[in-house]
mmCIF file of C-alpha atoms in Angstrom:
data_model
loop_
_atom_site.group_PDB
_atom_site.id
_atom_site.type_symbol
_atom_site.label_atom_id
_atom_site.label_comp_id
_atom_site.label_asym_id
_atom_site.label_seq_id
_atom_site.Cartn_x
_atom_site.Cartn_y
_atom_site.Cartn_z
ATOM 1 C CA MET A 1 24.849 -21.806 77.001
ATOM 2 C CA LYS A 2 22.881 -18.683 76.059
ATOM 3 C CA PRO A 3 24.210 -15.322 76.770
ATOM 4 C CA VAL A 4 21.461 -12.895 78.194
ATOM 5 C CA LEU A 5 21.656 -9.108 77.507
ATOM 6 C CA TYR A 6 20.519 -6.462 79.965
ATOM 7 C CA LEU A 7 19.719 -3.161 78.304
ATOM 8 C CA PRO A 8 20.277 -0.243 78.202
ATOM 9 C CA TYR A 9 23.387 -1.294 80.180
ATOM 10 C CA PRO A 10 25.806 -3.379 77.949
ATOM 11 C CA THR A 11 25.673 -6.239 80.399
ATOM 12 C CA ILE A 12 25.859 -10.037 79.293
ATOM 13 C CA ARG A 13 25.283 -13.022 81.451
ATOM 14 C CA PHE A 14 26.172 -16.554 80.457
ATOM 15 C CA THR A 15 23.367 -18.938 81.453
ATOM 16 C CA GLY A 16 23.334 -22.707 81.303
ATOM 17 C CA ILE A 17 25.950 -24.652 82.693
ATOM 18 C CA TYR A 18 27.932 -21.169 83.321
ATOM 19 C CA LYS A 19 25.270 -20.264 85.865
ATOM 20 C CA LEU A 20 27.590 -21.775 88.548
ATOM 21 C CA LYS A 21 28.145 -19.479 91.388
ATOM 22 C CA PHE A 22 31.877 -19.583 91.448
ATOM 23 C CA LEU A 23 32.401 -19.395 87.780
ATOM 24 C CA ASN A 24 33.572 -16.086 86.559
ATOM 25 C CA GLY A 25 32.308 -14.740 83.323
ATOM 26 C CA GLY A 26 35.934 -13.592 82.258
ATOM 27 C CA ILE A 27 36.770 -17.272 82.186
ATOM 28 C CA THR A 28 34.060 -18.116 79.660
ATOM 29 C CA PHE A 29 34.911 -15.040 77.764
ATOM 30 C CA PHE A 30 38.552 -15.994 77.430
ATOM 31 C CA VAL A 31 37.665 -19.621 76.354
ATOM 32 C CA PHE A 32 35.309 -18.425 73.571
ATOM 33 C CA LEU A 33 37.850 -15.851 72.461
ATOM 34 C CA LEU A 34 40.560 -18.464 72.325
ATOM 35 C CA ILE A 35 38.411 -20.706 70.166
ATOM 36 C CA ILE A 36 37.543 -18.012 67.826
ATOM 37 C CA VAL A 37 41.093 -16.896 67.310
ATOM 38 C CA VAL A 38 42.416 -20.555 66.842
ATOM 39 C CA THR A 39 39.722 -21.147 64.265
ATOM 40 C CA CYS A 40 40.454 -17.900 62.296
ATOM 41 C CA TRP A 41 44.170 -18.348 62.368
ATOM 42 C CA SER A 42 43.949 -21.837 61.176
ATOM 43 C CA ILE A 43 41.878 -20.647 58.202
ATOM 44 C CA ILE A 44 44.392 -17.914 57.368
ATOM 45 C CA GLU A 45 47.321 -20.376 57.501
ATOM 46 C CA LEU A 46 45.441 -22.721 55.080
ATOM 47 C CA PHE A 47 44.911 -19.983 52.722
ATOM 48 C CA HIS A 48 48.557 -18.697 53.053
ATOM 49 C CA TYR A 49 49.848 -22.105 52.559
ATOM 50 C CA ARG A 50 48.241 -22.630 49.295
ATOM 51 C CA PHE A 51 48.849 -19.103 48.300
ATOM 52 C CA LYS A 52 52.673 -19.573 48.816
ATOM 53 C CA LEU A 53 52.607 -22.774 46.684
ATOM 54 C CA ILE A 54 51.036 -20.890 43.800
ATOM 55 C CA SER A 55 52.991 -17.764 44.164
ATOM 56 C CA ASP A 56 56.335 -19.481 44.399
ATOM 57 C CA SER A 57 55.707 -21.482 41.281
ATOM 58 C CA ASN A 58 57.748 -20.502 38.162
ATOM 59 C CA LEU A 59 54.609 -20.571 36.046
ATOM 60 C CA THR A 60 53.237 -17.490 37.556
ATOM 61 C CA SER A 61 53.850 -14.022 36.256
ATOM 62 C CA THR A 62 55.292 -10.988 37.839
ATOM 63 C CA TRP A 63 51.972 -9.495 39.143
ATOM 64 C CA MET A 64 51.582 -12.606 41.428
ATOM 65 C CA LYS A 65 54.999 -11.826 42.935
ATOM 66 C CA ARG A 66 53.786 -8.204 43.705
ATOM 67 C CA ALA A 67 50.522 -9.778 45.150
ATOM 68 C CA ALA A 68 52.732 -11.868 47.492
ATOM 69 C CA LYS A 69 54.394 -8.861 48.822
ATOM 70 C CA ILE A 70 51.111 -7.372 49.482
ATOM 71 C CA ALA A 71 49.845 -10.449 51.242
ATOM 72 C CA SER A 72 53.110 -10.660 53.232
ATOM 73 C CA THR A 73 52.729 -7.027 54.507
ATOM 74 C CA ALA A 74 49.071 -7.668 55.273
ATOM 75 C CA ARG A 75 49.964 -10.911 57.260
ATOM 76 C CA TRP A 76 52.592 -9.112 59.422
ATOM 77 C CA THR A 77 50.030 -6.423 60.016
ATOM 78 C CA LEU A 78 47.693 -8.955 61.255
ATOM 79 C CA ILE A 79 50.395 -10.587 63.407
ATOM 80 C CA VAL A 80 51.162 -7.118 64.941
ATOM 81 C CA SER A 81 47.348 -6.368 65.401
ATOM 82 C CA THR A 82 46.891 -9.689 67.026
ATOM 83 C CA VAL A 83 49.759 -9.340 69.455
ATOM 84 C CA SER A 84 48.293 -5.948 70.272
ATOM 85 C CA THR A 85 44.920 -7.504 70.873
ATOM 86 C CA VAL A 86 46.372 -9.898 73.367
ATOM 87 C CA ILE A 87 48.287 -7.258 75.226
ATOM 88 C CA THR A 88 45.189 -5.100 75.587
ATOM 89 C CA LEU A 89 43.225 -8.159 76.745
ATOM 90 C CA ALA A 90 45.877 -8.654 79.433
ATOM 91 C CA LEU A 91 45.444 -5.328 80.731
ATOM 92 C CA CYS A 92 41.658 -6.055 80.839
ATOM 93 C CA VAL A 93 42.247 -8.979 83.268
ATOM 94 C CA VAL A 94 41.382 -6.878 86.370
ATOM 95 C CA GLY A 95 38.385 -5.223 85.049
ATOM 96 C CA LEU A 96 36.922 -8.367 83.756
ATOM 97 C CA PHE A 97 37.316 -10.517 86.929
ATOM 98 C CA ASP A 98 36.326 -7.933 89.475
ATOM 99 C CA GLN A 99 33.299 -5.712 88.435
ATOM 100 C CA THR A 100 31.491 -5.661 91.579
ATOM 101 C CA MET A 101 31.993 -2.069 92.457
ATOM 102 C CA HIS A 102 30.822 -0.934 89.067
ATOM 103 C CA LYS A 103 27.806 -3.055 89.015
ATOM 104 C CA MET A 104 26.762 -1.549 92.234
ATOM 105 C CA LYS A 105 26.156 1.711 90.460
ATOM 106 C CA PHE A 106 23.471 0.297 88.185
ATOM 107 C CA GLN A 107 19.733 1.323 88.660
ATOM 108 C CA ILE A 108 18.265 -1.978 87.566
ATOM 109 C CA LEU A 109 19.781 -4.081 90.489
ATOM 110 C CA ASP A 110 16.238 -4.335 92.251
ATOM 111 C CA ARG A 111 14.710 -5.857 88.922
ATOM 112 C CA TYR A 112 17.657 -8.070 87.908
ATOM 113 C CA PRO A 113 19.721 -8.813 90.773
ATOM 114 C CA GLU A 114 21.395 -11.589 88.919
ATOM 115 C CA ILE A 115 23.609 -9.022 87.532
ATOM 116 C CA LEU A 116 25.837 -9.189 90.540
ATOM 117 C CA CYS A 117 26.441 -12.863 89.550
ATOM 118 C CA MET A 118 30.213 -13.636 88.816
ATOM 119 C CA SER A 119 29.138 -14.848 85.381
ATOM 120 C CA ALA A 120 27.770 -11.491 84.240
ATOM 121 C CA LEU A 121 30.165 -9.304 82.224
ATOM 122 C CA VAL A 122 29.718 -5.471 81.903
ATOM 123 C CA LEU A 123 31.036 -3.323 79.138
ATOM 124 C CA PRO A 124 31.691 0.245 80.939
ATOM 125 C CA LYS A 125 30.624 3.225 78.668
ATOM 126 C CA SER A 126 33.567 5.343 77.792
ATOM 127 C CA SER A 127 31.214 8.407 78.371
ATOM 128 C CA GLU A 128 30.973 7.439 81.970
ATOM 129 C CA THR A 129 34.250 5.805 82.871
ATOM 130 C CA GLY A 130 36.480 7.266 80.297
ATOM 131 C CA LEU A 131 38.784 5.215 77.903
ATOM 132 C CA LYS A 132 39.439 1.725 79.402
ATOM 133 C CA PRO A 133 41.736 -1.153 78.193
ATOM 134 C CA ILE A 134 38.459 -3.145 77.101
ATOM 135 C CA HIS A 135 37.692 -0.213 74.616
ATOM 136 C CA LEU A 136 41.193 -0.535 73.195
ATOM 137 C CA PHE A 137 40.699 -4.386 72.960
ATOM 138 C CA ASN A 138 37.376 -3.849 70.900
ATOM 139 C CA GLY A 139 39.230 -1.627 68.499
ATOM 140 C CA SER A 140 42.149 -3.836 68.063
ATOM 141 C CA ALA A 141 39.977 -6.824 67.676
ATOM 142 C CA LEU A 142 37.856 -4.942 65.112
ATOM 143 C CA PHE A 143 40.829 -3.950 63.101
ATOM 144 C CA SER A 144 42.232 -7.603 63.253
ATOM 145 C CA VAL A 145 38.959 -9.015 61.927
ATOM 146 C CA ILE A 146 38.982 -6.413 59.095
ATOM 147 C CA ILE A 147 42.545 -7.339 58.142
ATOM 148 C CA GLY A 148 42.155 -10.931 58.517
ATOM 149 C CA SER A 149 39.088 -10.844 56.053
ATOM 150 C CA PHE A 150 40.941 -8.788 53.527
ATOM 151 C CA LEU A 151 43.779 -11.199 53.785
ATOM 152 C CA CYS A 152 41.875 -14.262 53.115
ATOM 153 C CA THR A 153 39.722 -12.765 50.348
ATOM 154 C CA PHE A 154 42.888 -11.330 48.589
ATOM 155 C CA MET A 155 44.946 -14.581 48.840
ATOM 156 C CA GLY A 156 42.082 -16.776 47.758
ATOM 157 C CA GLY A 157 41.174 -14.372 44.879
ATOM 158 C CA THR A 158 44.678 -13.952 43.566
ATOM 159 C CA SER A 159 45.260 -17.504 43.680
ATOM 160 C CA LEU A 160 42.223 -18.235 41.590
ATOM 161 C CA LEU A 161 43.385 -15.737 39.045
ATOM 162 C CA ALA A 162 46.857 -17.168 38.943
ATOM 163 C CA LEU A 163 45.441 -20.509 38.427
ATOM 164 C CA ARG A 164 43.444 -19.316 35.472
ATOM 165 C CA GLU A 165 46.300 -17.713 33.982
ATOM 166 C CA MET A 166 48.613 -20.985 34.365
ATOM 167 C CA VAL A 167 45.842 -22.697 32.312
ATOM 168 C CA LEU A 168 45.661 -20.071 29.575
ATOM 169 C CA LYS A 169 49.256 -19.198 29.286
ATOM 170 C CA THR A 170 51.497 -22.251 30.458
ATOM 171 C CA ARG A 171 51.606 -25.842 30.180
ATOM 172 C CA ALA A 172 50.858 -26.431 33.951
ATOM 173 C CA SER A 173 49.450 -29.915 34.852
ATOM 174 C CA MET A 174 45.677 -29.879 34.718
ATOM 175 C CA ARG A 175 45.314 -32.398 37.648
ATOM 176 C CA THR A 176 47.344 -29.992 39.689
ATOM 177 C CA ILE A 177 45.383 -26.871 38.603
ATOM 178 C CA LYS A 178 42.156 -28.745 39.458
ATOM 179 C CA MET A 179 43.551 -30.013 42.942
ATOM 180 C CA HIS A 180 44.355 -26.180 43.894
ATOM 181 C CA LYS A 181 41.113 -24.744 42.603
ATOM 182 C CA ALA A 182 38.886 -27.446 44.408
ATOM 183 C CA PHE A 183 40.879 -26.866 47.656
ATOM 184 C CA LEU A 184 40.574 -22.972 47.508
ATOM 185 C CA ILE A 185 36.689 -23.278 46.617
ATOM 186 C CA SER A 186 36.427 -25.750 49.691
ATOM 187 C CA LEU A 187 38.087 -22.992 51.949
ATOM 188 C CA PHE A 188 35.809 -20.157 50.627
ATOM 189 C CA CYS A 189 32.755 -22.461 51.472
ATOM 190 C CA GLN A 190 34.135 -23.184 54.835
ATOM 191 C CA ILE A 191 34.782 -19.433 55.417
ATOM 192 C CA SER A 192 31.326 -18.508 54.361
ATOM 193 C CA VAL A 193 29.858 -21.252 56.898
ATOM 194 C CA HIS A 194 32.145 -19.729 59.716
ATOM 195 C CA GLY A 195 31.171 -16.268 58.742
ATOM 196 C CA ILE A 196 27.347 -16.660 58.806
ATOM 197 C CA MET A 197 26.971 -19.288 61.621
ATOM 198 C CA LEU A 198 29.434 -17.250 63.911
ATOM 199 C CA GLY A 199 29.068 -13.927 62.367
ATOM 200 C CA PHE A 200 25.230 -13.748 62.843
ATOM 201 C CA PRO A 201 25.187 -14.316 66.700
ATOM 202 C CA ILE A 202 28.076 -11.654 67.163
ATOM 203 C CA PHE A 203 26.122 -9.232 64.883
ATOM 204 C CA ILE A 204 22.775 -9.632 66.790
ATOM 205 C CA TYR A 205 24.465 -8.995 70.224
ATOM 206 C CA ILE A 206 26.514 -6.018 68.727
ATOM 207 C CA ILE A 207 23.271 -4.432 67.388
ATOM 208 C CA SER A 208 21.476 -5.154 70.651
ATOM 209 C CA VAL A 209 24.313 -3.287 72.682
ATOM 210 C CA LEU A 210 24.622 -0.311 70.136
ATOM 211 C CA CYS A 211 21.130 0.233 69.167
ATOM 212 C CA ASN A 212 19.499 -0.716 72.439
ATOM 213 C CA PHE A 213 17.595 -3.561 70.698
ATOM 214 C CA ASP A 214 16.400 -6.663 72.611
ATOM 215 C CA GLY A 215 17.976 -9.430 70.994
ATOM 216 C CA ASN A 216 17.325 -12.018 73.707
ATOM 217 C CA ASP A 217 14.465 -13.312 71.605
ATOM 218 C CA VAL A 218 16.495 -14.581 68.784
ATOM 219 C CA GLY A 219 19.335 -15.637 71.092
ATOM 220 C CA TYR A 220 18.426 -19.363 70.977
ATOM 221 C CA VAL A 221 18.587 -19.274 67.219
ATOM 222 C CA ALA A 222 21.947 -17.423 67.341
ATOM 223 C CA ILE A 223 23.483 -19.994 69.968
ATOM 224 C CA VAL A 224 22.127 -22.957 67.994
ATOM 225 C CA MET A 225 23.849 -21.505 64.748
ATOM 226 C CA ALA A 226 27.115 -20.893 66.682
ATOM 227 C CA SER A 227 27.044 -24.435 68.268
ATOM 228 C CA LEU A 228 26.576 -26.179 64.777
ATOM 229 C CA HIS A 229 29.209 -24.046 62.779
ATOM 230 C CA GLY A 230 31.893 -26.746 63.209
ATOM 231 C CA ALA A 231 29.825 -29.562 62.167
ATOM 232 C CA MET A 232 28.536 -27.573 59.093
ATOM 233 C CA SER A 233 31.787 -26.586 58.233
ATOM 234 C CA THR A 234 33.212 -30.158 58.351
ATOM 235 C CA LEU A 235 30.206 -31.165 56.063
ATOM 236 C CA ALA A 236 30.946 -28.557 53.476
ATOM 237 C CA MET A 237 34.737 -29.744 53.510
ATOM 238 C CA VAL A 238 33.623 -33.292 52.925
ATOM 239 C CA LEU A 239 31.103 -32.552 50.102
ATOM 240 C CA LEU A 240 33.288 -30.124 48.198
ATOM 241 C CA ASN A 241 36.696 -32.049 48.746
ATOM 242 C CA ARG A 242 36.498 -34.893 46.018
ATOM 243 C CA PRO A 243 38.895 -37.313 47.784
ATOM 244 C CA LEU A 244 37.126 -36.821 51.081
ATOM 245 C CA TYR A 245 33.804 -37.092 49.372
ATOM 246 C CA GLU A 246 34.689 -40.435 47.521
ATOM 247 C CA LEU A 247 36.089 -41.930 51.030
ATOM 248 C CA PHE A 248 32.933 -40.889 52.764
ATOM 249 C CA VAL A 249 30.624 -42.465 50.143
ATOM 250 C CA SER A 250 32.627 -45.577 49.933
ATOM 251 C CA ARG A 251 32.558 -46.001 53.746
ATOM 252 C CA ILE A 252 28.778 -45.300 53.780
ATOM 253 C CA TRP A 253 28.380 -47.667 50.949
ATOM 254 C CA ARG A 254 30.204 -50.466 52.803
ATOM 255 C CA ILE A 255 28.148 -49.915 55.873
ATOM 256 C CA PHE A 256 24.776 -50.164 54.218
ATOM 257 C CA SER A 257 25.597 -52.085 51.050
ATOM 258 C CA SER A 258 23.359 -55.178 50.624
ATOM 259 C CA ASP A 259 26.430 -57.520 50.352
ATOM 260 C CA ASN A 260 27.566 -56.501 53.695
ATOM 261 C CA MET A 261 24.327 -57.034 55.210
ATOM 262 C CA VAL A 262 24.066 -60.538 53.671
ATOM 263 C CA PHE A 263 27.559 -61.308 54.879
ATOM 264 C CA ARG A 264 26.457 -60.365 58.495
ATOM 265 C CA ASP A 265 23.468 -62.421 58.388
ATOM 266 C CA GLN A 266 25.409 -65.560 57.284
ATOM 267 C CA SER A 267 28.064 -64.892 59.869
ATOM 268 C CA SER A 268 25.384 -64.745 62.525
ATOM 269 C CA PHE A 269 23.751 -67.847 61.210
ATOM 270 C CA VAL A 270 27.048 -69.812 61.215
ATOM 271 C CA SER A 271 27.847 -68.609 64.790
ATOM 272 C CA MET A 272 24.510 -69.764 66.013
ATOM 273 C CA GLY A 273 25.170 -73.366 64.239
ATOM 274 C CA VAL A 274 28.523 -73.756 66.053
ATOM 275 C CA SER A 275 27.146 -72.676 69.339
ATOM 276 C CA ARG A 276 24.480 -75.648 68.990
#
């Protein structure tokens, strides 16, 4: 799947398998949005779970309790913002699934007749059509992204500072401290992978729409990065999580070890002798 932009109109058409005649672009948009929302919320909940374990500990000082209140307020703000985003998206259903009348006004239909395809989505300009639900959705989604980024950074940073304080001022178990720290670093690295490999494609297409820049030439690079973000995030989790890394290495060692190869050769030799 590769999105194609048509400028100067903010029109995006999903090509590849989504080029089917009767597949509406709104369905594709909803599916990708659902994947992104689920991924982001899973990361936030992982940070929140680890943050709660550290902040609820009796070994942390009062400033960590205040940080917990700030994180709780930001989390509830994010929940309200997410609900608002879903509501505004529901108001966009009619506009997303039926854009034929709006597309007929374009001056480039003779050159790009495929814009009339159901898989093509158009973002109406507020200067021409006024304020639409899709514009409210964009603003609410942007606000949610900002709050979510702040929440992850705040919870992760304060958790690392709290762990450092627990090491310096208390008699906390060093094994527990190392476990929390390794998990937080692993989460930070996974967020970096998601941010780079998902943020770059979104950034390219946003810049293309806002600045009238033809980003279709780098569209293939962007879509490859977006497609591999899950595998790269899993690889980062395995490499930075010591138990998973040791399990991964042990499994690889069992598969490719010389003893295993000899055992297999001997088993095949014995089976051949029995068959004779």
